[in-house]
């Protein structure tokens, strides 16, 4: 045992007792002490050191401390450590800690032993932070020291200190390059202990692992990948790991099966539309480049297709070497049966995304795409010009089970064990009881396809569905009905009349069909062959037609047909004809191409819709701005008209009232003067002024009731009629205005109805004011306190009883009444009478405004709506323009997937039989 091990284990005393196995160490060391002490210059230090160890082992810690405290040679640091150990055993932990910390030594072994003792002491004290610091210092000082890393790992794991545990595993894995430490690290990764640590921290360790064990490198890398997935550092992991992979030599012949899978899955997760392109644009190219380098045979085709597709949409993403590798690999890759179902899933994803954005592709469109999945049935379009006998031919195929319908809709006849008719348009899928249900709605603008299922033996035997299209004519409407289904159909049979085969009009349509769908096989049925006078003439027609057809359709074939021939034999021959057409065809491949066509069409449609929506918002804003100008102009016009009506009607009323006032002012003085006739010489002059005052008031009231009010009533009634005409003129103007606006809006939006109840209120008020007897407050005409009146009243009382004075009073009274100025009195009476008519006048402006209140409210509410519409449109437009990637990015990624499938489909293509 080395001296260091003896000191560590407190076995130094063995150097004294090695030859004294049968003697107690205390006795041996006592004898040694006595012998050494007999020397002239005794050195008892080492004996004391050994004695301390023996005492310690026998738990005599105080004696041990006493011995070790007297050590002053090179063993002093170890003695100090042993003293601290003794205090530790005595549970005097503070004293022990103080001594441990005071030890100064150059020995790394002693330093580590002190640190390990401190580590244990701190654990016992519950000072875990200090314990961590102590064990980390020990590991750092010498990680090869026996058990130090194991102790540290166990401690970190027991106390769930995963940060330090991971750090220890990484450091030891890189230092020792032992697989066991990488296994430990992998365990931490799988348990999720590393997902909060930046990936860069592990790159060096992974590099070392790759250099030592590629298989373990792949396993640990996959563990990291799965751990970081969905976490904060996921994208950072992809970036760091792909940088690492680009630096490694992966062309070692190793098959990266696990990483190929995870590269595949991660790539399709990145492009699933949940992330914006700007977030993945820097990650995807190196990701694809590495995937291309390590892809297994299973993923080689899709990896290279993904590189090429990404490059198609995002040019300059890869250098020439990567592109060359991708092109070479896609050529060398074994063809993979790219299933139709995968394409359909992509199509469904697009449709679901479109529905979330309120953009509908149409029920008919989706129905056609879904029908492409039926690989058990060939879709055959039957087309022909009107008069070609197309319906007769279709009837021959259907037999007696179903009557071929002559309708403007395309009908697809398909075998089923039950009968079912369905109308399929862009807007809806509707069950039909019979074709008569369809005819009742054929004038609608929607294009309609009827899915007609019935028991149809011949179609079942030939595994085909017949699409009977409307007869072709010069009308684009019917021609387009055929063109709608060219990419849906598997082949097209063009019906020709044998007597006039392939006319210029028919050739024009057939060539356009080929231009629209170059890959669609087109064949011809030569109908009405029975019209030939002989077999030679029939053969001549066939040859001439074949020559003409072959010029434009070199791979097309022709089938001779006649309604007059034996149906059974003809169907047998036609079955052979169909078998020849379908020989060597790959329906899965063709349908995949068709599906890709519809996927591309749907993406383009959605992109166009975005532009349409943006333009529609701009147009809507501009339109509402124009309407806002018109509405504000209408409000100003209404204000002017209201002002004009107020002016005209009020002024007219004031003129009537002024005429009445003037008439009263002129008539009342005369009426009052005429009352002088009531004065007689024998009048009771003491009461005459009272009698005259009463009579004057009565005559004025009588005049107003009998003369003024009837005339005023007539004037008011005429005024109301004139006002009604004014209102009717205004209402007519508003009706015309509303009609103009409603024509612009396209529906009955504005109803500018005025309140004619105002006229009824006026009529009622006029009747109330001008009917019945007027009861005015009695005016003080003769009872006023003017000097003359005072004199006459006084004189009447004093001299009225003296006969000789009556003549004088009579003359004075009469003279007074005839000559009195009654203008003030007339004014008072007129004011009193006219007061109620003035109240009516004051309400006129408000009444006329109420008449126009509803039109104003309607126009102002419409202005408010226009402002809100403009604001909403502008807000939506700003959102669209400020963040266009929200809409465009998913479509771009859909297009990317479409490109990938297109590349894979091209790789899997077989030579086309039909052109």
Short mmCIF file of N, CA, C and O in Angstrom, two decimals, residues 234-235 238 263-285 287-288 291 302-303 305-307 309-310 313-314 346 349-350 353 888-901 904:
data_model
loop_
_atom_site.label_atom_id
_atom_site.label_comp_id
_atom_site.label_asym_id
_atom_site.label_seq_id
_atom_site.Cartn_x
_atom_site.Cartn_y
_atom_site.Cartn_z
N UNK A 234 -36.14 24.19 -29.66
CA UNK A 234 -36.29 23.23 -30.77
C UNK A 234 -35.63 23.75 -32.04
O UNK A 234 -34.81 23.05 -32.66
N UNK A 235 -35.96 24.95 -32.44
CA UNK A 235 -35.39 25.50 -33.67
C UNK A 235 -33.88 25.70 -33.53
O UNK A 235 -33.13 25.52 -34.48
N UNK A 238 -32.32 22.37 -34.16
CA UNK A 238 -32.26 22.06 -35.59
C UNK A 238 -31.12 22.82 -36.26
O UNK A 238 -30.39 22.26 -37.08
N UNK A 263 -35.65 13.11 -39.78
CA UNK A 263 -35.49 14.22 -40.73
C UNK A 263 -36.76 14.36 -41.57
O UNK A 263 -37.25 15.48 -41.82
N UNK A 264 -37.30 13.24 -42.01
CA UNK A 264 -38.54 13.25 -42.80
C UNK A 264 -39.70 13.86 -42.01
O UNK A 264 -40.37 14.79 -42.46
N UNK A 265 -39.89 13.35 -40.80
CA UNK A 265 -41.02 13.82 -40.00
C UNK A 265 -40.89 15.29 -39.64
O UNK A 265 -41.86 16.05 -39.67
N UNK A 266 -39.66 15.68 -39.29
CA UNK A 266 -39.44 17.08 -38.90
C UNK A 266 -39.69 18.02 -40.07
O UNK A 266 -40.29 19.09 -39.91
N UNK A 267 -39.23 17.62 -41.25
CA UNK A 267 -39.42 18.48 -42.42
C UNK A 267 -40.90 18.73 -42.68
O UNK A 267 -41.33 19.88 -42.88
N UNK A 268 -41.70 17.69 -42.63
CA UNK A 268 -43.12 17.87 -42.90
C UNK A 268 -43.84 18.58 -41.75
O UNK A 268 -44.87 19.21 -41.96
N UNK A 269 -43.28 18.50 -40.55
CA UNK A 269 -43.83 19.31 -39.46
C UNK A 269 -43.50 20.78 -39.68
O UNK A 269 -44.32 21.65 -39.42
N UNK A 270 -42.30 21.06 -40.18
CA UNK A 270 -41.90 22.45 -40.42
C UNK A 270 -42.77 23.11 -41.49
O UNK A 270 -43.04 24.31 -41.42
N UNK A 271 -43.21 22.32 -42.45
CA UNK A 271 -43.97 22.92 -43.56
C UNK A 271 -45.47 22.63 -43.45
O UNK A 271 -46.20 22.69 -44.44
N UNK A 272 -45.94 22.33 -42.22
CA UNK A 272 -47.37 22.02 -42.06
C UNK A 272 -48.24 23.27 -41.99
O UNK A 272 -49.46 23.17 -41.83
N UNK A 273 -47.63 24.46 -42.08
CA UNK A 273 -48.41 25.70 -42.11
C UNK A 273 -48.55 26.39 -40.77
O UNK A 273 -49.07 27.50 -40.70
N UNK A 274 -48.09 25.75 -39.70
CA UNK A 274 -48.21 26.38 -38.39
C UNK A 274 -47.15 27.46 -38.19
O UNK A 274 -47.33 28.35 -37.35
N UNK A 275 -46.06 27.37 -38.92
CA UNK A 275 -44.99 28.37 -38.82
C UNK A 275 -44.95 29.20 -40.10
O UNK A 275 -45.25 28.71 -41.19
N UNK A 276 -44.58 30.47 -39.93
CA UNK A 276 -44.43 31.33 -41.10
C UNK A 276 -43.12 30.97 -41.81
O UNK A 276 -42.16 30.48 -41.21
N UNK A 277 -43.12 31.24 -43.10
CA UNK A 277 -41.96 30.87 -43.92
C UNK A 277 -40.70 31.56 -43.42
O UNK A 277 -39.61 30.98 -43.43
N UNK A 278 -40.85 32.81 -42.97
CA UNK A 278 -39.66 33.53 -42.52
C UNK A 278 -39.04 32.85 -41.28
O UNK A 278 -37.85 33.01 -41.02
N UNK A 279 -39.85 32.10 -40.53
CA UNK A 279 -39.34 31.40 -39.35
C UNK A 279 -38.56 30.15 -39.72
O UNK A 279 -37.69 29.71 -38.95
N UNK A 280 -38.90 29.55 -40.85
CA UNK A 280 -38.25 28.28 -41.22
C UNK A 280 -37.32 28.41 -42.41
O UNK A 280 -36.65 27.46 -42.77
N UNK A 281 -37.28 29.59 -43.01
CA UNK A 281 -36.53 29.74 -44.26
C UNK A 281 -35.03 29.49 -44.10
O UNK A 281 -34.37 29.05 -45.04
N UNK A 282 -34.48 29.77 -42.91
CA UNK A 282 -33.05 29.53 -42.68
C UNK A 282 -32.78 28.11 -42.19
O UNK A 282 -31.65 27.63 -42.30
N UNK A 283 -33.80 27.48 -41.65
CA UNK A 283 -33.61 26.14 -41.08
C UNK A 283 -33.76 25.06 -42.13
O UNK A 283 -33.01 24.08 -42.15
N UNK A 284 -34.73 25.25 -43.03
CA UNK A 284 -35.07 24.17 -43.96
C UNK A 284 -33.94 23.82 -44.93
O UNK A 284 -33.65 22.62 -45.10
N UNK A 285 -33.28 24.77 -45.61
CA UNK A 285 -32.26 24.37 -46.59
C UNK A 285 -31.17 23.47 -46.02
O UNK A 285 -30.90 22.40 -46.59
N UNK A 287 -31.35 21.66 -43.40
CA UNK A 287 -32.06 20.45 -42.99
C UNK A 287 -32.24 19.51 -44.17
O UNK A 287 -31.95 18.31 -44.08
N UNK A 288 -32.72 20.05 -45.29
CA UNK A 288 -32.91 19.23 -46.49
C UNK A 288 -31.58 18.72 -47.03
O UNK A 288 -31.47 17.58 -47.50
N UNK A 291 -30.52 15.89 -44.87
CA UNK A 291 -31.42 14.75 -45.11
C UNK A 291 -31.06 14.05 -46.41
O UNK A 291 -31.04 12.83 -46.51
N UNK A 302 -38.16 10.95 -51.76
CA UNK A 302 -38.86 12.11 -51.23
C UNK A 302 -37.88 13.17 -50.75
O UNK A 302 -38.17 14.38 -50.83
N UNK A 303 -36.71 12.77 -50.27
CA UNK A 303 -35.72 13.76 -49.84
C UNK A 303 -35.24 14.58 -51.03
O UNK A 303 -35.15 15.81 -50.98
N UNK A 305 -36.78 14.93 -53.90
CA UNK A 305 -37.93 15.69 -54.41
C UNK A 305 -38.17 16.93 -53.56
O UNK A 305 -38.52 18.00 -54.08
N UNK A 306 -37.97 16.80 -52.27
CA UNK A 306 -38.16 17.94 -51.38
C UNK A 306 -37.14 19.03 -51.64
O UNK A 306 -37.46 20.21 -51.62
N UNK A 307 -35.89 18.62 -51.88
CA UNK A 307 -34.84 19.60 -52.21
C UNK A 307 -35.20 20.33 -53.50
O UNK A 307 -35.12 21.56 -53.58
N UNK A 309 -38.13 20.64 -54.95
CA UNK A 309 -39.35 21.44 -54.80
C UNK A 309 -39.05 22.74 -54.07
O UNK A 309 -39.53 23.82 -54.45
N UNK A 310 -38.27 22.65 -52.99
CA UNK A 310 -37.91 23.88 -52.25
C UNK A 310 -37.13 24.82 -53.14
O UNK A 310 -37.35 26.04 -53.12
N UNK A 313 -39.34 26.85 -55.53
CA UNK A 313 -40.08 27.98 -54.94
C UNK A 313 -39.16 29.01 -54.32
O UNK A 313 -39.50 30.20 -54.28
N UNK A 314 -38.01 28.56 -53.79
CA UNK A 314 -37.08 29.48 -53.14
C UNK A 314 -35.71 29.31 -53.80
O UNK A 314 -34.88 28.53 -53.33
N UNK A 346 -53.57 15.89 -48.93
CA UNK A 346 -53.10 17.26 -49.16
C UNK A 346 -54.26 18.12 -49.66
O UNK A 346 -54.44 19.26 -49.19
N UNK A 349 -56.46 18.99 -46.81
CA UNK A 349 -55.84 20.03 -45.97
C UNK A 349 -56.08 21.41 -46.56
O UNK A 349 -56.37 22.37 -45.85
N UNK A 350 -55.95 21.50 -47.87
CA UNK A 350 -56.18 22.78 -48.54
C UNK A 350 -57.63 23.21 -48.39
O UNK A 350 -57.94 24.38 -48.12
N UNK A 353 -58.30 24.39 -44.87
CA UNK A 353 -57.74 25.73 -44.69
C UNK A 353 -58.61 26.77 -45.38
O UNK A 353 -58.85 27.86 -44.83
N UNK A 888 -50.62 34.00 -47.29
CA UNK A 888 -49.82 33.48 -48.41
C UNK A 888 -48.91 32.32 -48.00
O UNK A 888 -48.69 31.41 -48.81
N UNK A 889 -48.38 32.35 -46.78
CA UNK A 889 -47.43 31.31 -46.38
C UNK A 889 -48.02 29.91 -46.43
O UNK A 889 -47.41 28.99 -46.98
N UNK A 890 -49.22 29.69 -45.84
CA UNK A 890 -49.79 28.34 -45.94
C UNK A 890 -49.99 27.89 -47.38
O UNK A 890 -49.74 26.72 -47.71
N UNK A 891 -50.42 28.80 -48.23
CA UNK A 891 -50.61 28.44 -49.64
C UNK A 891 -49.27 28.13 -50.31
O UNK A 891 -49.17 27.22 -51.14
N UNK A 892 -48.25 28.89 -49.93
CA UNK A 892 -46.92 28.63 -50.48
C UNK A 892 -46.43 27.25 -50.05
O UNK A 892 -45.81 26.52 -50.84
N UNK A 893 -46.74 26.89 -48.81
CA UNK A 893 -46.32 25.57 -48.33
C UNK A 893 -47.15 24.45 -48.95
O UNK A 893 -46.64 23.36 -49.18
N UNK A 894 -48.44 24.73 -49.20
CA UNK A 894 -49.24 23.77 -49.95
C UNK A 894 -48.65 23.56 -51.34
O UNK A 894 -48.57 22.43 -51.84
N UNK A 895 -48.23 24.66 -51.93
CA UNK A 895 -47.62 24.57 -53.26
C UNK A 895 -46.32 23.79 -53.20
O UNK A 895 -46.00 23.03 -54.11
N UNK A 896 -45.58 23.97 -52.12
CA UNK A 896 -44.32 23.24 -51.95
C UNK A 896 -44.59 21.73 -51.91
O UNK A 896 -43.90 20.95 -52.58
N UNK A 897 -45.61 21.32 -51.14
CA UNK A 897 -45.94 19.90 -51.08
C UNK A 897 -46.40 19.39 -52.44
O UNK A 897 -46.07 18.27 -52.85
N UNK A 898 -47.18 20.22 -53.11
CA UNK A 898 -47.62 19.85 -54.46
C UNK A 898 -46.42 19.63 -55.38
O UNK A 898 -46.37 18.68 -56.14
N UNK A 899 -45.43 20.53 -55.28
CA UNK A 899 -44.22 20.39 -56.10
C UNK A 899 -43.49 19.08 -55.77
O UNK A 899 -42.99 18.39 -56.65
N UNK A 900 -43.41 18.77 -54.48
CA UNK A 900 -42.74 17.53 -54.07
C UNK A 900 -43.44 16.33 -54.68
O UNK A 900 -42.79 15.44 -55.26
N UNK A 901 -44.76 16.31 -54.57
CA UNK A 901 -45.50 15.18 -55.12
C UNK A 901 -45.36 15.14 -56.64
O UNK A 901 -45.32 14.06 -57.24
N UNK A 904 -42.06 13.59 -57.44
CA UNK A 904 -42.11 12.16 -57.18
C UNK A 904 -42.96 11.44 -58.23
O UNK A 904 -42.64 10.32 -58.64
#
